[in-house]
Amino acid sequence: MSYSKRLLFQYIVRGVNMYSCVLAVVLIVLSCATDYPALVGPKAAIITTPASSTVCPCATLPVSSTSSPVSVTVSQPVAFDTLKVPPPHFLPDGGTFYMNTQVRLTADTLPAGAVIEYSVDNGDNWVTGQQFTVTSGGPILTRIRAGNKLSINRSALFALYFQRMLIIGNSIMNHGPAPELGWLNNNGMAASAPEKDFVHLLTGRLKALNPSMTVTLQSGGDFERQFGTETYSLDEFKETLQQLKPDLILVRIGENIDQQQVAKRDFEKQFRQLVDYLANNGQPVRLVFTTSVWDRPQSDAIVRKVAIEKGHALVDLKCMVGQGQYFASQYANSGVAAHPNDTGMQRIADLIWAKIQ
């Protein structure tokens, strides 16, 4: 190759390399501009928790706290950290506390016209306020907002402990030995052992937070079968409420409610009275209600409606209805076999725990 041809070839190679470098820089810039929006947004949290594999897809989300809000805002797709001020601090800054703990929010800098907000549902909704009362566990977010400008979020994780729990239930809660049915245990029917029923599973988790916590069981079978009759009175719970003074009440009933009597005996009115009776026992109490694991559509619809309307925790167990893997088919007696097996008891405990915490 002649000298002039070699010189021309070198110029061509250099030109190609320079073009490649410029093209690479342009692609990098475009890539950054494309990826950045995925990292921003008002719902970004400092602390994240892994999704639980034990939560039924039909279960409703828990509400983590109550307060006296000034206003409520719904998240909008605004730019992240446009306010350029530090987010508020939690006092106390997360941890394990007794229910109804007061939490304050303080800001190092609060621009003119700005407000402090917090969210108990991972940023879906924001409440304006500088304090709130924690009534159930979970992550809580806080930020500062001035018009459409936002600070970054700060997150704190709260867990609650209780002193005295009352469980109102039926045979799924506890059933003594019934040899004629092939049932020989004294625990939640048909768990294979006491430590396998939902009561003991829940108790273990609660005692891990407060070893001195007590658990009292009381049958709700009379309410299930006799609600709305002249012979039934809610005073059956009066002595227990007065002596125990529970700060956590779990109402885990529904299977024994005759669906043909729901409208005739006005189950909605009777259930509302039960909820109010339990809620007004003279001291702060957290109420948790569940639907049935059997097909009880009419009464379950009322339980959902009233519990949500009155702001109490609802554990919806409809995803267990008719699912054979959750029931004790190993028993010959159909009544016992219709009860949750160990897997079903674990699922009930997990879903209730998610609402308590």
Tab-separated table of N, CA, C and O in Angstrom, residues 171-173 175 182-183 185 187-193 196-197 326-331 333 335-343 345:
chain	number	residue	atom	x	y	z
A	171	SER	N	-65.819	-23.355	67.882
A	171	SER	CA	-65.017	-24.576	67.958
A	171	SER	C	-63.692	-24.463	67.222
A	171	SER	O	-62.758	-25.225	67.502
A	172	ILE	N	-63.576	-23.530	66.277
A	172	ILE	CA	-62.280	-23.311	65.630
A	172	ILE	C	-61.296	-22.734	66.638
A	172	ILE	O	-60.091	-22.969	66.557
A	173	MET	N	-61.818	-22.004	67.618
A	173	MET	CA	-60.981	-21.473	68.707
A	173	MET	C	-60.617	-22.575	69.691
A	173	MET	O	-59.447	-22.726	70.068
A	175	HIS	N	-62.248	-26.661	71.222
A	175	HIS	CA	-63.287	-27.690	71.383
A	175	HIS	C	-62.709	-28.823	72.215
A	175	HIS	O	-61.623	-29.326	71.933
A	182	GLY	N	-64.659	-38.747	66.832
A	182	GLY	CA	-63.290	-39.031	66.446
A	182	GLY	C	-62.341	-37.900	66.781
A	182	GLY	O	-61.201	-37.867	66.296
A	183	TRP	N	-62.792	-36.967	67.650
A	183	TRP	CA	-61.975	-35.824	68.047
A	183	TRP	C	-61.554	-36.006	69.504
A	183	TRP	O	-62.397	-36.043	70.402
A	185	ASN	N	-58.660	-34.245	71.025
A	185	ASN	CA	-57.855	-33.160	71.579
A	185	ASN	C	-58.704	-32.144	72.352
A	185	ASN	O	-59.938	-32.193	72.329
A	187	ASN	N	-58.305	-28.427	71.958
A	187	ASN	CA	-57.759	-27.215	71.339
A	187	ASN	C	-58.624	-26.878	70.145
A	187	ASN	O	-59.704	-27.451	69.963
A	188	GLY	N	-58.170	-25.931	69.321
A	188	GLY	CA	-58.961	-25.570	68.160
A	188	GLY	C	-59.181	-26.757	67.250
A	188	GLY	O	-58.225	-27.381	66.785
A	189	MET	N	-60.412	-27.122	66.991
A	189	MET	CA	-60.755	-28.232	66.096
A	189	MET	C	-60.432	-27.789	64.659
A	189	MET	O	-60.819	-26.708	64.235
A	190	ALA	N	-59.719	-28.557	63.858
A	190	ALA	CA	-59.118	-29.847	63.999
A	190	ALA	C	-57.599	-29.743	63.876
A	190	ALA	O	-56.973	-30.468	63.122
A	191	ALA	N	-56.997	-28.838	64.639
A	191	ALA	CA	-55.539	-28.735	64.676
A	191	ALA	C	-54.966	-29.996	65.294
A	191	ALA	O	-55.548	-30.579	66.219
A	192	SER	N	-53.815	-30.427	64.825
A	192	SER	CA	-53.239	-31.697	65.270
A	192	SER	C	-52.711	-31.634	66.697
A	192	SER	O	-52.524	-32.673	67.331
A	193	ALA	N	-52.475	-30.434	67.227
A	193	ALA	CA	-51.966	-30.253	68.587
A	193	ALA	C	-52.278	-28.827	69.022
A	193	ALA	O	-52.507	-27.953	68.183
A	196	LYS	N	-50.649	-25.914	67.377
A	196	LYS	CA	-50.913	-25.759	65.949
A	196	LYS	C	-52.186	-24.973	65.655
A	196	LYS	O	-52.461	-24.664	64.488
A	197	ASP	N	-52.996	-24.660	66.684
A	197	ASP	CA	-54.216	-23.905	66.378
A	197	ASP	C	-53.922	-22.406	66.345
A	197	ASP	O	-52.878	-21.944	66.799
A	326	TYR	N	-56.994	-26.273	53.116
A	326	TYR	CA	-57.036	-25.645	54.431
A	326	TYR	C	-57.895	-26.418	55.444
A	326	TYR	O	-58.006	-25.990	56.591
A	327	PHE	N	-58.476	-27.534	55.037
A	327	PHE	CA	-59.429	-28.213	55.913
A	327	PHE	C	-59.041	-29.670	56.164
A	327	PHE	O	-58.322	-30.283	55.380
A	328	ALA	N	-59.558	-30.204	57.296
A	328	ALA	CA	-59.075	-31.482	57.839
A	328	ALA	C	-59.817	-32.669	57.250
A	328	ALA	O	-60.587	-33.360	57.941
A	329	SER	N	-59.571	-32.954	55.986
A	329	SER	CA	-60.262	-34.045	55.295
A	329	SER	C	-59.869	-35.422	55.821
A	329	SER	O	-60.502	-36.426	55.485
A	330	GLN	N	-58.836	-35.488	56.693
A	330	GLN	CA	-58.410	-36.781	57.215
A	330	GLN	C	-59.402	-37.354	58.228
A	330	GLN	O	-59.331	-38.544	58.557
A	331	TYR	N	-60.323	-36.530	58.718
A	331	TYR	CA	-61.313	-37.005	59.687
A	331	TYR	C	-62.527	-37.582	58.965
A	331	TYR	O	-63.031	-37.006	57.997
A	333	ASN	N	-65.555	-37.955	60.324
A	333	ASN	CA	-66.732	-37.178	60.660
A	333	ASN	C	-66.735	-35.873	59.860
A	333	ASN	O	-65.772	-35.105	59.897
A	335	GLY	N	-68.351	-33.144	60.270
A	335	GLY	CA	-68.313	-31.926	61.071
A	335	GLY	C	-66.904	-31.544	61.461
A	335	GLY	O	-66.504	-30.371	61.368
A	336	VAL	N	-66.125	-32.528	61.888
A	336	VAL	CA	-64.726	-32.266	62.250
A	336	VAL	C	-63.920	-31.939	60.993
A	336	VAL	O	-63.091	-31.015	60.994
A	337	ALA	N	-64.174	-32.664	59.918
A	337	ALA	CA	-63.423	-32.467	58.673
A	337	ALA	C	-63.640	-31.079	58.076
A	337	ALA	O	-62.796	-30.601	57.304
A	338	ALA	N	-64.740	-30.428	58.439
A	338	ALA	CA	-65.019	-29.092	57.912
A	338	ALA	C	-64.208	-28.009	58.606
A	338	ALA	O	-64.236	-26.850	58.195
A	339	HIS	N	-63.466	-28.380	59.653
A	339	HIS	CA	-62.666	-27.410	60.401
A	339	HIS	C	-61.272	-27.265	59.782
A	339	HIS	O	-60.792	-28.159	59.090
A	340	PRO	N	-60.616	-26.146	60.037
A	340	PRO	CA	-59.281	-25.935	59.467
A	340	PRO	C	-58.255	-26.940	60.002
A	340	PRO	O	-58.221	-27.235	61.200
A	341	ASN	N	-57.418	-27.440	59.106
A	341	ASN	CA	-56.290	-28.271	59.505
A	341	ASN	C	-55.139	-27.370	59.956
A	341	ASN	O	-55.311	-26.157	60.117
A	342	ASP	N	-53.962	-27.950	60.127
A	342	ASP	CA	-52.824	-27.138	60.588
A	342	ASP	C	-52.494	-26.015	59.601
A	342	ASP	O	-52.169	-24.887	60.011
A	343	THR	N	-52.586	-26.318	58.307
A	343	THR	CA	-52.317	-25.287	57.299
A	343	THR	C	-53.348	-24.171	57.369
A	343	THR	O	-53.010	-22.986	57.274
A	345	MET	N	-55.159	-23.351	60.029
A	345	MET	CA	-54.948	-22.606	61.272
A	345	MET	C	-53.800	-21.614	61.117
A	345	MET	O	-53.866	-20.474	61.613
